[in-house]
Short mmCIF file of C-alpha atoms in Angstrom, two decimals:
data_model
loop_
_atom_site.label_atom_id
_atom_site.label_comp_id
_atom_site.label_asym_id
_atom_site.label_seq_id
_atom_site.Cartn_x
_atom_site.Cartn_y
_atom_site.Cartn_z
CA UNK A 1 88.47 -46.20 2.32
CA UNK A 2 89.81 -48.07 -0.74
CA UNK A 3 87.49 -48.13 -3.74
CA UNK A 4 87.14 -50.80 -6.41
CA UNK A 5 88.79 -48.42 -8.90
CA UNK A 6 91.78 -48.06 -6.60
CA UNK A 7 91.95 -51.85 -6.25
CA UNK A 8 91.91 -52.24 -10.03
CA UNK A 9 94.68 -49.67 -10.41
CA UNK A 10 96.74 -51.50 -7.78
CA UNK A 11 96.22 -54.82 -9.59
CA UNK A 12 97.20 -53.28 -12.92
CA UNK A 13 100.21 -51.64 -11.33
CA UNK A 14 101.38 -54.93 -9.83
CA UNK A 15 100.82 -56.69 -13.16
CA UNK A 16 102.79 -54.05 -15.10
CA UNK A 17 105.62 -54.19 -12.55
CA UNK A 18 105.75 -57.95 -12.92
CA UNK A 19 105.88 -57.75 -16.70
CA UNK A 20 108.61 -55.09 -16.56
CA UNK A 21 110.71 -57.23 -14.21
CA UNK A 22 110.16 -60.18 -16.53
CA UNK A 23 111.32 -58.14 -19.52
CA UNK A 24 114.37 -56.83 -17.62
CA UNK A 25 115.39 -60.34 -16.58
CA UNK A 26 114.95 -61.62 -20.13
CA UNK A 27 117.12 -58.79 -21.51
CA UNK A 28 119.78 -59.58 -18.91
CA UNK A 29 119.87 -63.23 -20.01
CA UNK A 30 120.15 -62.24 -23.68
CA UNK A 31 123.02 -59.82 -22.96
CA UNK A 32 124.86 -62.40 -20.85
CA UNK A 33 124.49 -65.03 -23.57
CA UNK A 34 125.78 -62.56 -26.16
CA UNK A 35 128.87 -61.94 -24.00
CA UNK A 36 129.49 -65.68 -23.65
CA UNK A 37 129.23 -66.09 -27.43
CA UNK A 38 132.70 -64.58 -27.92
CA UNK A 39 134.34 -67.37 -25.91
CA UNK A 40 134.09 -70.89 -27.27
CA UNK A 41 134.81 -72.52 -23.90
CA UNK A 42 131.61 -70.87 -22.58
CA UNK A 43 129.38 -72.22 -25.38
CA UNK A 44 127.55 -74.66 -23.08
CA UNK A 45 126.68 -71.84 -20.67
CA UNK A 46 125.54 -69.67 -23.57
CA UNK A 47 123.17 -72.42 -24.74
CA UNK A 48 121.74 -72.82 -21.23
CA UNK A 49 121.11 -69.08 -20.91
CA UNK A 50 119.36 -68.90 -24.28
CA UNK A 51 117.20 -71.91 -23.36
CA UNK A 52 116.29 -70.27 -20.06
CA UNK A 53 115.43 -67.02 -21.86
CA UNK A 54 112.87 -68.86 -23.99
CA UNK A 55 110.99 -70.05 -20.90
CA UNK A 56 110.73 -66.59 -19.31
CA UNK A 57 107.89 -65.41 -21.52
CA UNK A 58 105.87 -68.59 -21.93
CA UNK A 59 102.47 -68.82 -20.17
CA UNK A 60 101.99 -70.80 -16.98
CA UNK A 61 100.61 -74.15 -18.13
CA UNK A 62 98.09 -76.41 -16.42
CA UNK A 63 97.78 -80.03 -17.57
CA UNK A 64 94.85 -82.40 -17.24
CA UNK A 65 96.01 -85.93 -16.56
CA UNK A 66 94.40 -89.22 -15.52
CA UNK A 67 93.26 -92.63 -16.63
CA UNK A 68 91.52 -93.25 -19.96
CA UNK A 69 87.88 -92.23 -20.32
CA UNK A 70 87.70 -90.07 -17.21
CA UNK A 71 86.60 -87.11 -19.35
CA UNK A 72 89.72 -84.93 -19.45
CA UNK A 73 89.06 -83.57 -22.94
CA UNK A 74 85.43 -82.81 -22.06
CA UNK A 75 86.61 -80.70 -19.11
CA UNK A 76 89.03 -78.81 -21.38
CA UNK A 77 86.22 -78.04 -23.83
CA UNK A 78 83.99 -76.86 -20.98
CA UNK A 79 86.74 -74.58 -19.64
CA UNK A 80 87.28 -72.80 -22.96
CA UNK A 81 83.62 -72.87 -24.00
CA UNK A 82 84.26 -74.55 -27.32
CA UNK A 83 84.49 -78.12 -28.65
CA UNK A 84 88.16 -78.01 -29.57
CA UNK A 85 89.77 -81.17 -28.20
CA UNK A 86 88.54 -84.53 -29.47
CA UNK A 87 86.03 -86.55 -27.43
CA UNK A 88 84.33 -89.86 -28.14
CA UNK A 89 83.03 -93.14 -26.79
CA UNK A 90 86.37 -94.86 -27.48
CA UNK A 91 89.91 -93.72 -26.70
CA UNK A 92 90.52 -90.63 -28.80
CA UNK A 93 93.30 -88.41 -27.40
CA UNK A 94 96.58 -89.84 -28.70
CA UNK A 95 98.93 -86.85 -28.37
CA UNK A 96 99.85 -84.14 -25.89
CA UNK A 97 97.69 -81.17 -26.94
CA UNK A 98 98.56 -77.62 -25.86
CA UNK A 99 95.77 -75.01 -26.07
CA UNK A 100 97.25 -71.53 -26.62
CA UNK A 101 95.84 -68.03 -26.99
CA UNK A 102 95.31 -66.24 -30.30
CA UNK A 103 93.48 -63.07 -31.33
CA UNK A 104 89.75 -63.54 -31.97
CA UNK A 105 90.27 -62.65 -35.66
CA UNK A 106 93.12 -65.12 -36.15
CA UNK A 107 92.69 -67.88 -38.72
CA UNK A 108 94.59 -70.20 -36.35
CA UNK A 109 91.36 -70.74 -34.38
CA UNK A 110 90.36 -73.14 -37.16
CA UNK A 111 93.78 -74.77 -37.49
CA UNK A 112 96.29 -76.72 -35.41
CA UNK A 113 100.07 -76.97 -35.43
CA UNK A 114 101.99 -80.24 -35.22
CA UNK A 115 105.35 -79.91 -33.51
CA UNK A 116 107.22 -82.86 -34.98
CA UNK A 117 110.08 -84.64 -33.26
CA UNK A 118 112.46 -84.49 -36.21
CA UNK A 119 111.31 -81.70 -38.54
CA UNK A 120 109.89 -78.16 -38.47
CA UNK A 121 106.29 -77.60 -37.25
CA UNK A 122 103.41 -77.75 -39.73
CA UNK A 123 99.90 -76.28 -39.54
CA UNK A 124 96.78 -78.10 -40.74
CA UNK A 125 92.99 -77.48 -40.89
CA UNK A 126 91.31 -78.38 -37.59
CA UNK A 127 89.11 -80.92 -39.39
CA UNK A 128 92.16 -83.15 -39.92
CA UNK A 129 92.84 -83.58 -36.18
CA UNK A 130 90.20 -86.23 -35.52
CA UNK A 131 90.97 -87.99 -38.80
CA UNK A 132 94.77 -88.13 -38.69
CA UNK A 133 95.90 -87.76 -35.03
CA UNK A 134 93.36 -89.66 -32.94
CA UNK A 135 92.17 -93.18 -32.21
CA UNK A 136 93.81 -96.57 -32.60
CA UNK A 137 94.42 -96.94 -36.35
CA UNK A 138 97.88 -98.51 -36.85
CA UNK A 139 98.80 -96.27 -39.78
CA UNK A 140 97.90 -93.11 -37.84
CA UNK A 141 99.86 -94.30 -34.81
CA UNK A 142 102.97 -95.12 -36.83
CA UNK A 143 103.02 -92.25 -39.33
CA UNK A 144 101.62 -89.39 -37.23
CA UNK A 145 101.26 -90.01 -33.49
CA UNK A 146 104.66 -91.63 -32.92
CA UNK A 147 106.37 -88.82 -34.89
CA UNK A 148 104.63 -86.00 -33.02
CA UNK A 149 106.20 -84.15 -30.09
CA UNK A 150 103.01 -82.26 -29.24
CA UNK A 151 100.07 -80.58 -30.97
CA UNK A 152 99.16 -76.92 -30.50
CA UNK A 153 95.51 -75.87 -30.63
CA UNK A 154 94.24 -72.29 -30.46
CA UNK A 155 91.49 -70.36 -28.67
CA UNK A 156 90.66 -66.66 -28.26
CA UNK A 157 89.64 -67.17 -24.61
CA UNK A 158 91.34 -64.24 -22.86
CA UNK A 159 92.35 -66.39 -19.87
CA UNK A 160 94.74 -68.28 -22.14
CA UNK A 161 96.84 -65.14 -22.58
CA UNK A 162 98.49 -66.03 -19.26
CA UNK A 163 97.70 -69.74 -18.91
CA UNK A 164 97.99 -72.61 -21.38
CA UNK A 165 95.93 -75.77 -20.93
CA UNK A 166 97.48 -79.14 -21.78
CA UNK A 167 95.29 -82.14 -22.61
CA UNK A 168 96.97 -85.55 -22.39
CA UNK A 169 96.24 -89.16 -23.38
CA UNK A 170 94.93 -91.30 -20.54
CA UNK A 171 96.99 -93.83 -18.63
CA UNK A 172 95.90 -97.46 -18.53
CA UNK A 173 95.36 -97.43 -22.28
CA UNK A 174 95.19 -100.65 -24.25
CA UNK A 175 96.94 -98.78 -27.09
CA UNK A 176 100.67 -98.94 -26.39
CA UNK A 177 101.44 -95.67 -28.21
CA UNK A 178 98.80 -93.79 -26.16
CA UNK A 179 100.21 -95.22 -22.95
CA UNK A 180 103.77 -94.31 -23.94
CA UNK A 181 102.82 -90.69 -24.64
CA UNK A 182 100.98 -90.43 -21.30
CA UNK A 183 103.81 -91.93 -19.26
CA UNK A 184 106.48 -89.83 -21.01
CA UNK A 185 104.53 -86.69 -20.19
CA UNK A 186 104.27 -87.39 -16.46
CA UNK A 187 107.80 -88.79 -16.10
CA UNK A 188 110.23 -86.02 -15.06
CA UNK A 189 113.22 -87.84 -16.60
CA UNK A 190 111.76 -87.65 -20.12
CA UNK A 191 112.45 -84.34 -21.86
CA UNK A 192 110.35 -84.62 -25.04
CA UNK A 193 107.18 -82.58 -25.41
CA UNK A 194 105.67 -80.00 -23.08
CA UNK A 195 105.76 -80.33 -19.30
CA UNK A 196 103.26 -79.10 -16.72
CA UNK A 197 103.70 -76.29 -14.20
CA UNK A 198 100.55 -77.50 -12.45
CA UNK A 199 98.35 -80.58 -12.70
CA UNK A 200 94.62 -81.23 -12.61
CA UNK A 201 94.38 -84.98 -12.00
CA UNK A 202 91.01 -86.29 -13.22
CA UNK A 203 89.55 -89.33 -11.47
CA UNK A 204 86.51 -91.44 -12.07
CA UNK A 205 84.32 -91.99 -9.03
CA UNK A 206 87.08 -94.03 -7.36
CA UNK A 207 90.86 -93.71 -7.14
CA UNK A 208 93.25 -96.58 -7.84
CA UNK A 209 96.78 -97.41 -6.78
CA UNK A 210 98.02 -96.41 -10.24
CA UNK A 211 96.50 -92.94 -9.74
CA UNK A 212 98.58 -92.47 -6.59
CA UNK A 213 101.71 -93.70 -8.40
CA UNK A 214 101.18 -91.23 -11.26
CA UNK A 215 100.73 -88.33 -8.82
CA UNK A 216 103.86 -89.31 -6.92
CA UNK A 217 105.77 -89.40 -10.22
CA UNK A 218 104.56 -85.90 -11.03
CA UNK A 219 105.70 -84.68 -7.61
CA UNK A 220 109.23 -85.92 -8.34
CA UNK A 221 109.43 -83.49 -11.24
CA UNK A 222 108.54 -80.47 -9.08
CA UNK A 223 110.92 -78.20 -7.20
CA UNK A 224 112.15 -79.77 -3.97
CA UNK A 225 110.71 -76.91 -1.91
CA UNK A 226 107.29 -77.06 -3.62
CA UNK A 227 104.29 -78.38 -1.74
CA UNK A 228 101.23 -80.08 -3.23
CA UNK A 229 99.50 -76.84 -4.17
CA UNK A 230 100.46 -77.20 -7.81
CA UNK A 231 98.27 -80.29 -8.19
CA UNK A 232 94.57 -80.82 -7.54
CA UNK A 233 92.32 -83.85 -7.85
CA UNK A 234 88.99 -83.67 -9.67
CA UNK A 235 86.23 -86.30 -9.49
CA UNK A 236 84.40 -86.37 -12.80
CA UNK A 237 81.43 -88.35 -14.15
CA UNK A 238 79.73 -88.68 -10.76
CA UNK A 239 76.21 -88.00 -12.09
CA UNK A 240 75.18 -91.66 -11.79
CA UNK A 241 76.02 -91.71 -8.08
CA UNK A 242 74.24 -88.36 -7.68
CA UNK A 243 70.94 -89.63 -9.05
CA UNK A 244 71.24 -92.99 -7.29
CA UNK A 245 71.43 -90.98 -4.07
CA UNK A 246 68.20 -89.09 -4.78
CA UNK A 247 69.82 -86.00 -6.23
CA UNK A 248 71.94 -85.32 -3.17
CA UNK A 249 75.66 -84.50 -2.99
CA UNK A 250 76.27 -86.28 0.35
CA UNK A 251 77.88 -89.44 -1.02
CA UNK A 252 79.93 -87.51 -3.58
CA UNK A 253 81.25 -85.13 -0.90
CA UNK A 254 82.11 -88.13 1.30
CA UNK A 255 83.95 -89.75 -1.61
CA UNK A 256 86.00 -86.58 -2.10
CA UNK A 257 86.91 -86.67 1.60
CA UNK A 258 87.95 -90.33 1.39
CA UNK A 259 90.08 -89.75 -1.71
CA UNK A 260 91.68 -86.67 -0.13
CA UNK A 261 92.78 -88.77 2.84
CA UNK A 262 93.84 -91.66 0.60
CA UNK A 263 96.07 -89.46 -1.56
CA UNK A 264 97.48 -87.43 1.31
CA UNK A 265 98.81 -83.89 1.47
CA UNK A 266 101.99 -84.83 -0.39
CA UNK A 267 100.42 -85.26 -3.83
CA UNK A 268 97.32 -83.05 -4.13
CA UNK A 269 96.13 -79.84 -2.53
CA UNK A 270 92.47 -80.89 -2.63
CA UNK A 271 89.95 -83.20 -4.27
CA UNK A 272 86.77 -81.61 -5.65
CA UNK A 273 83.77 -82.81 -7.71
CA UNK A 274 83.31 -81.22 -11.16
#
């Protein structure tokens, strides 16, 4: 009979095999690109191989997306167990924010890196994030937000060694720069910034037609053979309905069922309350 220790060894074996295959494939791409380098007429192919090689070792990333004030940043903070992304009563998230893994002793836990559109990345104290890259201030939007490709934040949560979390500005924003960043992220034809391998779409207690449109847009950027299992819907901020219903989950569960049917199997794998 298999034991838990045997199961762990099998899991570790499968993981090590996967990493070795990944390393072998990466080395193959590097060697092929090096061969192409000697022939100028193959320069475009060399560039494509080197770009592909960069993506081989990056973590699988999961983005939180949705309309403004649905609580995306609060969910991110809850997932990593630390108040890292900015939250507030007004619109706060103005940039695409990637949360990456660092060692628990790293000083980067208290810093963030701005990946600019037109110059090398720079790292700043975490205290500057809320002051210089959030909100609606015109100067901040023009000098910082509009010039930023994405921002990288850091956590020592071990789960982030294999998975990055991406926090995004909400759609439906009254701030044009926030709305532009959000739409560019979800639009598969726009190449700036980081893109999502999978999507957690955060709803309020009801879904709107624009929510369905955004999910359909995300689907267009996926592989043609992919099904909806790389996107999931989450109903957030349902506590008011919960208490209005006497502390019962019945109405919330029913709402999840209605939204699941409304969105269909083509855009989300499931809709759950969080």
